[in-house]
CSV table of C-alpha atoms (C1' of nucleotides) in Angstrom, one decimal:
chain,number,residue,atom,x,y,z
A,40,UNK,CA,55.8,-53.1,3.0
A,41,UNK,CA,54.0,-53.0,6.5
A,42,UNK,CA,55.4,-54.6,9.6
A,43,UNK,CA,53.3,-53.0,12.5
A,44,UNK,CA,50.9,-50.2,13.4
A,45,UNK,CA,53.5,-47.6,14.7
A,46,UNK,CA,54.5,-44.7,13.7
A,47,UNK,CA,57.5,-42.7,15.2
A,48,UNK,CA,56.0,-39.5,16.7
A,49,UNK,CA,52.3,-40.6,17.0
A,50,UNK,CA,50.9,-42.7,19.7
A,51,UNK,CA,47.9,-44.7,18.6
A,52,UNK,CA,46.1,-47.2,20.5
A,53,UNK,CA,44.4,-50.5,19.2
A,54,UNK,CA,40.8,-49.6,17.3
A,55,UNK,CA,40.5,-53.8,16.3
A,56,UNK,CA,39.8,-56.5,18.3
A,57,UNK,CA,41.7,-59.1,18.8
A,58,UNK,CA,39.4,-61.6,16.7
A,59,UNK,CA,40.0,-59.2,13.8
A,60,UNK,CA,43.6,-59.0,14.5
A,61,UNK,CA,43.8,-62.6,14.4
A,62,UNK,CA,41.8,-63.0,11.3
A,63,UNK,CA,43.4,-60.3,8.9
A,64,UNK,CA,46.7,-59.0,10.1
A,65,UNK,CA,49.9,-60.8,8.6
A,66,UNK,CA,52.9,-58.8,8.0
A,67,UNK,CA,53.3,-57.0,5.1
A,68,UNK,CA,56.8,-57.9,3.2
A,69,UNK,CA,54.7,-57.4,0.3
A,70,UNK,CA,51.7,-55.9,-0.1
A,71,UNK,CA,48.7,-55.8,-2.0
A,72,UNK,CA,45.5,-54.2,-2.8
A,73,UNK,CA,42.2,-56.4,-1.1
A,74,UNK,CA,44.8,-57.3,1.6
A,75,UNK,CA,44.0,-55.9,5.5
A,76,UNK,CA,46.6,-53.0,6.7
A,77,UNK,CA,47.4,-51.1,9.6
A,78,UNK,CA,45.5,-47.4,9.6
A,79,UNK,CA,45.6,-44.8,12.0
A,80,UNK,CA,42.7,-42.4,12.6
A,81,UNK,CA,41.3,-40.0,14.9
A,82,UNK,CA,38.0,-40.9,16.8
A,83,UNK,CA,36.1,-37.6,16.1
A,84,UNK,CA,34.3,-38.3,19.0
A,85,UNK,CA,37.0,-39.0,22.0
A,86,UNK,CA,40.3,-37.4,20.1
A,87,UNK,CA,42.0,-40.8,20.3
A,88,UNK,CA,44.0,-41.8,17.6
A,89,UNK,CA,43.4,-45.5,17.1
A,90,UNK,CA,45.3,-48.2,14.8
A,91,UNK,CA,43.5,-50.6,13.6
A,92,UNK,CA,42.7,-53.1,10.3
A,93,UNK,CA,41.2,-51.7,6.5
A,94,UNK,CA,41.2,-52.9,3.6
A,95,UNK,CA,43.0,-51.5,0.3
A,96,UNK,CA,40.8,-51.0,-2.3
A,97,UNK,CA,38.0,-48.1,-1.5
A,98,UNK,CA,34.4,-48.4,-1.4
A,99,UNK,CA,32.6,-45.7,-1.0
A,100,UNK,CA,29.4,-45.6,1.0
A,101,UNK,CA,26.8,-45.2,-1.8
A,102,UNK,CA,28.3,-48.4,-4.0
A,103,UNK,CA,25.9,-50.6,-4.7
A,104,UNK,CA,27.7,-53.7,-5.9
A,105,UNK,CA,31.5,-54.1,-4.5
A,106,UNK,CA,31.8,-56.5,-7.0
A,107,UNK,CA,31.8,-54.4,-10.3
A,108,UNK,CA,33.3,-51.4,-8.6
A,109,UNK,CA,37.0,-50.8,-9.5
A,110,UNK,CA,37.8,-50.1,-5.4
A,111,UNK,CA,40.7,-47.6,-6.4
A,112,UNK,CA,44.2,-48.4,-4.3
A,113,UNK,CA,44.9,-44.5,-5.2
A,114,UNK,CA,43.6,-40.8,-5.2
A,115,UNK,CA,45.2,-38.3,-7.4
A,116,UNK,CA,45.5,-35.2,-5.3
A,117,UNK,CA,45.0,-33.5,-8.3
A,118,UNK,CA,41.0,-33.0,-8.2
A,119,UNK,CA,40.7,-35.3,-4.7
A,120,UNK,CA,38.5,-32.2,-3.3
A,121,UNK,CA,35.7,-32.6,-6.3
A,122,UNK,CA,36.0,-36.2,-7.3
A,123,UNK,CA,32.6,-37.8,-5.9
A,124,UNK,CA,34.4,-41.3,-5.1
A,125,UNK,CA,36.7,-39.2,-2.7
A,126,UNK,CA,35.3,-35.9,-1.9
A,127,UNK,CA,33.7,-36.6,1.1
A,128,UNK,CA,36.0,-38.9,2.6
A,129,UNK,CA,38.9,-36.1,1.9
A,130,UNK,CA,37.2,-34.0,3.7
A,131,UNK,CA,36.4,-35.8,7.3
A,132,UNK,CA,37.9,-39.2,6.6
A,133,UNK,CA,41.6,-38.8,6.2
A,134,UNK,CA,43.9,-41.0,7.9
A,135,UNK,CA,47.5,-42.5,8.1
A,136,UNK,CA,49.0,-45.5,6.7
A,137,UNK,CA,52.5,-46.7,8.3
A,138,UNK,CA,54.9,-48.6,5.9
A,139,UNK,CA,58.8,-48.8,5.9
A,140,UNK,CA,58.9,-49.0,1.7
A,141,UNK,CA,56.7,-49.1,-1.4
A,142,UNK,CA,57.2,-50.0,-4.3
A,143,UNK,CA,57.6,-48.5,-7.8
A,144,UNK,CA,58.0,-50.3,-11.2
A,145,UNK,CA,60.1,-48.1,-13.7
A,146,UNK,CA,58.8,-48.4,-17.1
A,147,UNK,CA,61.6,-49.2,-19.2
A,148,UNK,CA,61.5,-46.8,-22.6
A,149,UNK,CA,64.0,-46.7,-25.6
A,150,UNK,CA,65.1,-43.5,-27.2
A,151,UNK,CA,62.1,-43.0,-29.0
A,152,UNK,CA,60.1,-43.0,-25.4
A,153,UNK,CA,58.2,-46.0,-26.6
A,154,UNK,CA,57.4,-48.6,-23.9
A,155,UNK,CA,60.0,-51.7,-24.1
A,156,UNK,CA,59.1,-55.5,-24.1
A,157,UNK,CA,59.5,-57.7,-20.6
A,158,UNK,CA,59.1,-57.3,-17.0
A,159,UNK,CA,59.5,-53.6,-15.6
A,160,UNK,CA,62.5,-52.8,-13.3
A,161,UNK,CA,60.6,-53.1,-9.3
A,162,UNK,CA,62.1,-50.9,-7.2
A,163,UNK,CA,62.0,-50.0,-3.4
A,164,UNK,CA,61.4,-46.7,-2.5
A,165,UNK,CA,61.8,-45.3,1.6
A,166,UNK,CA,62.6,-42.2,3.6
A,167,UNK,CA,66.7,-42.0,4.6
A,168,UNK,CA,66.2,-43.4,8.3
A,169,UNK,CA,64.3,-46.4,7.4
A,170,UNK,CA,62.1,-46.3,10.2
A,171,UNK,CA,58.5,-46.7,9.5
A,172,UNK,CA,57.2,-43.1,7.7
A,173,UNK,CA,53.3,-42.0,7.1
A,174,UNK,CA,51.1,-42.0,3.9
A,175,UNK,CA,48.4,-40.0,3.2
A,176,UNK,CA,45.0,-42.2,3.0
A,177,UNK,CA,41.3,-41.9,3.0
A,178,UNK,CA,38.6,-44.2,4.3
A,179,UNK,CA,35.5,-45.3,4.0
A,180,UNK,CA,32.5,-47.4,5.9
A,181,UNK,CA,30.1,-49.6,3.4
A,182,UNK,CA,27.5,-51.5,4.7
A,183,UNK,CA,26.0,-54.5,2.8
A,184,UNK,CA,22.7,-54.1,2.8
A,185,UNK,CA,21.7,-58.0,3.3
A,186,UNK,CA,23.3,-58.8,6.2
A,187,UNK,CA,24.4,-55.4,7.9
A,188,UNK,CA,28.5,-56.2,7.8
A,189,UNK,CA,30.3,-53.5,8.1
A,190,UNK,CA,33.7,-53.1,5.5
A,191,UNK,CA,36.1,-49.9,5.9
A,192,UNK,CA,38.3,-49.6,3.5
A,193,UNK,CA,40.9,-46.7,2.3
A,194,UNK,CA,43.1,-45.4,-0.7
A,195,UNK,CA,46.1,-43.9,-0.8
A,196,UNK,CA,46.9,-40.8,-1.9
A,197,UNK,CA,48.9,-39.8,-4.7
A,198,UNK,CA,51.3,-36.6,-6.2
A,199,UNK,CA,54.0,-35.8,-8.9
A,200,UNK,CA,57.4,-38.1,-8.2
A,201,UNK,CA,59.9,-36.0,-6.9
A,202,UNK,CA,63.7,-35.7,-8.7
A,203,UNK,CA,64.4,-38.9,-7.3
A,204,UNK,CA,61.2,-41.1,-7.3
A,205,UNK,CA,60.6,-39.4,-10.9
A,206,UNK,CA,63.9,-41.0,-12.6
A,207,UNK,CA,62.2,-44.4,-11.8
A,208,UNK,CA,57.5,-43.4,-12.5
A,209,UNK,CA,55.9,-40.3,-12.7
A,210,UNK,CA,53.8,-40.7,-9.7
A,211,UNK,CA,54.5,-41.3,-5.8
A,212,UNK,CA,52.6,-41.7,-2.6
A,213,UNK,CA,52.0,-38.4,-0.4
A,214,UNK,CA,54.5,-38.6,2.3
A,215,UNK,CA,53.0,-37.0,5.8
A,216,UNK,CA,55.8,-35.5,8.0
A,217,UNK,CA,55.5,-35.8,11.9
A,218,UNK,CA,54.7,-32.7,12.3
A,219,UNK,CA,51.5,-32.8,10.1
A,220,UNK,CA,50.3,-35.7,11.6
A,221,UNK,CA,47.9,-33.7,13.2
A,222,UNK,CA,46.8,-31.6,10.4
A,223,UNK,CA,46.0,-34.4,8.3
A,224,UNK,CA,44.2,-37.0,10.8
A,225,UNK,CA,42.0,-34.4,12.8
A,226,UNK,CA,40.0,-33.7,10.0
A,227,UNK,CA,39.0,-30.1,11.0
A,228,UNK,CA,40.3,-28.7,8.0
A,229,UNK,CA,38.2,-29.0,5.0
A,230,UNK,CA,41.4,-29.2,2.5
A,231,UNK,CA,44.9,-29.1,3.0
A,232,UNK,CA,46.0,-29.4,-0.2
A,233,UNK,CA,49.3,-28.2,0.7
A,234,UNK,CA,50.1,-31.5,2.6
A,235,UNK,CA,49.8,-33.6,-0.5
A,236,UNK,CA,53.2,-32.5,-2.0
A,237,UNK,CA,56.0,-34.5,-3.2
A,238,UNK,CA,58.2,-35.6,-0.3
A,239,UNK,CA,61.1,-33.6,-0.4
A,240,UNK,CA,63.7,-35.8,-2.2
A,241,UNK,CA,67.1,-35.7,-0.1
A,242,UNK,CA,65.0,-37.0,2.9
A,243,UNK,CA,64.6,-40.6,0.6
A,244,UNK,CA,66.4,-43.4,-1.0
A,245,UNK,CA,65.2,-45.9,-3.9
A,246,UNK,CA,66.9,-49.3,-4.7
A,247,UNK,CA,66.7,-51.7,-7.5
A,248,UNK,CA,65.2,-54.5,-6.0
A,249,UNK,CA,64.7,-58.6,-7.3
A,250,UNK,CA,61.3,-59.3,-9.5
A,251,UNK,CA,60.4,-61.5,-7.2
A,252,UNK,CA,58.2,-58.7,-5.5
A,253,UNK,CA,56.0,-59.3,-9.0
A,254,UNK,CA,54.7,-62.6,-7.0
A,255,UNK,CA,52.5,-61.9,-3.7
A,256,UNK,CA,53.4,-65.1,-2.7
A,257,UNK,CA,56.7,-63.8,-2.0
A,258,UNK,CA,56.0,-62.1,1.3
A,259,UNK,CA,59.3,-62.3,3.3
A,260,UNK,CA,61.7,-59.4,4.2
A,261,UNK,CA,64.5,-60.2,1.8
A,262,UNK,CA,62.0,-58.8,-0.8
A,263,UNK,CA,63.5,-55.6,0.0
A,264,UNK,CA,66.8,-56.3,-0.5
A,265,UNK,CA,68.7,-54.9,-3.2
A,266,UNK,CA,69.9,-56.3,-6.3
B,11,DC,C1',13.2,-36.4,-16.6
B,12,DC,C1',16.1,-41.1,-16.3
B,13,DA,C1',20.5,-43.6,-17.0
B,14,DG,C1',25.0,-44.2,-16.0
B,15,DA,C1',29.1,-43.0,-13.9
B,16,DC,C1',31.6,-42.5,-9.8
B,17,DG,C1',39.1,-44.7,-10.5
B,18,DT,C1',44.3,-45.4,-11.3
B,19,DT,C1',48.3,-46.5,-13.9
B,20,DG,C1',50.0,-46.6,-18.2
B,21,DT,C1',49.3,-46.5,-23.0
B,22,DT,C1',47.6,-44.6,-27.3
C,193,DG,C1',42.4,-57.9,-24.6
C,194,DT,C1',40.3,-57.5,-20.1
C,195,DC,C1',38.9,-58.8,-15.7
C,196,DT,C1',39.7,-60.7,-11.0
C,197,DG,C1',42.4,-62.0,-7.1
C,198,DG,C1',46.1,-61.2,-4.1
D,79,DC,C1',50.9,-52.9,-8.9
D,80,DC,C1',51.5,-58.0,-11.2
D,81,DA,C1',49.8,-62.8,-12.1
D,82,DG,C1',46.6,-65.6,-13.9
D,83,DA,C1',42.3,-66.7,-15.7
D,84,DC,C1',39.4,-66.4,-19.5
D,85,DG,C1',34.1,-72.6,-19.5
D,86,DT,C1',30.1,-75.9,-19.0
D,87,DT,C1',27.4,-79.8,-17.4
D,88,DG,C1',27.1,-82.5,-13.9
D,89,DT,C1',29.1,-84.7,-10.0
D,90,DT,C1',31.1,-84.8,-5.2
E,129,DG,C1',24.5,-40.4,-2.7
E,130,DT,C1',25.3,-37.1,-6.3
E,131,DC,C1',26.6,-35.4,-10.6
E,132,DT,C1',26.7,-35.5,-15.8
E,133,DG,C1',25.0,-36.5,-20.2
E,134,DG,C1',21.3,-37.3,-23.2
DNA sequence: CCAGACGTTGTT
DNA sequence: GTCTGG
DNA sequence: CCAGACGTTGTT
DNA sequence: GTCTGG
């Protein structure tokens, strides 16, 4: 879930245009890869940190045909520094995605661990305050050849669940604290690897929440509410 | 050398 | 079963 | 992640 | 683009 650009401690000014605001941007109640989202990044070049549209899914630079690439929505940290679809951008393309939730889908086992028939449990997952909190992405430019557009995309990263998140899926997104912000956006650092850690768990919550997130068409707020 | 992969989650 | 679209 | 499609010839 | 496998 993504309702707007900011992020508490971090001021960011507008990167899009207004065109491109007005042809991507809707809010967020329920997100989903291919769909356009609010990114901050740091302009090597002036220092500013600007917010602007991207699309979730990456491709990297060298893809020839978006089409048959499988644009991953995630990075495992484990291995991010080595992988050649991520490498480069871990190193001097990091940036910051600003959501108030995500969602995780607990896989329902029996007592033999196997997998159990019908729909998975959805739940919400957010840190304690509620205000809007900061994932670890990466991003990309690729340029079609034949006509020169321009698509910049990004991925988010991923890490171990927690205690909490890891009663519901084994995985969660990188949570960036405040004050590593700056760490992770200016890209001087080659590799910190020791911001992409699991979030500590008594700074989050996690709710049960209605299946109706399963449908994208059900973008309104009340997806979040608890069941 | 060329061809083909380059990813995740979840499942086996 | 597997791929695509959202 | 989940939901929904998974096809052709020919016509608008 | 760059690495791996054959």
């Amino acid at each position: 879930m993504q309702q707007g650009p900011d992020l508490p401690g971090l001021h960011s000014e507008l990167g899009a245009t207004p065109e491109e605001i007005v042809r991507a941007w809707e809010a967020h109640s329920n997100g989903a890869p291919a769909q356009w989202f609010w990114v901050v990044r740091r302009e090597p070049g002036s220092g500013r940190y600007v917010h602007d549209l991207l699309q979730w899914g990456l491709i990297p630079n060298w893809v020839k045909d978006p089409g048959v690439w499988p644009k991953p929505i995630n990075a495992r940290c484990e291995g991010i520094q080595s992988k050649p679809a991520f490498r480069d951008a871990y190193r001097s393309r990091r940036c910051l995605v600003p959501i108030d939730l995500f969602f995780e889908w607990m896989r329902i086992r029996d007592e033999g661990g196997k997998p159990v028939k019908g729909p998975k449990q959805p739940y919400a997952i957010a840190v304690k305050n509620r205000l809007p909190y900061a994932v670890a992405g990466l991003w990309e430019s690729w340029i079609d050849r034949a006509s020169g557009r321009i698509t910049r995309s990004f991925a988010i990263v991923t890490c171990e669940a927690n205690a909490l998140v890891g009663q519901i899926h084994d995985r969660m997104s990188v949570i960036i604290a405040p004050e590593n912000f700056n760490r992770w956006l200016d890209n001087i650092e080659p590799d910190p690897f020791d911001l992409m850690v699991p979030y500590p768990p008594e700074r989050m919550e996690i709710w049960p929440i209605s299946t109706r997130v399963n449908n994208v068409a059900n973008n309104d707020a009340d997806i979040a509410a608890a069941v």
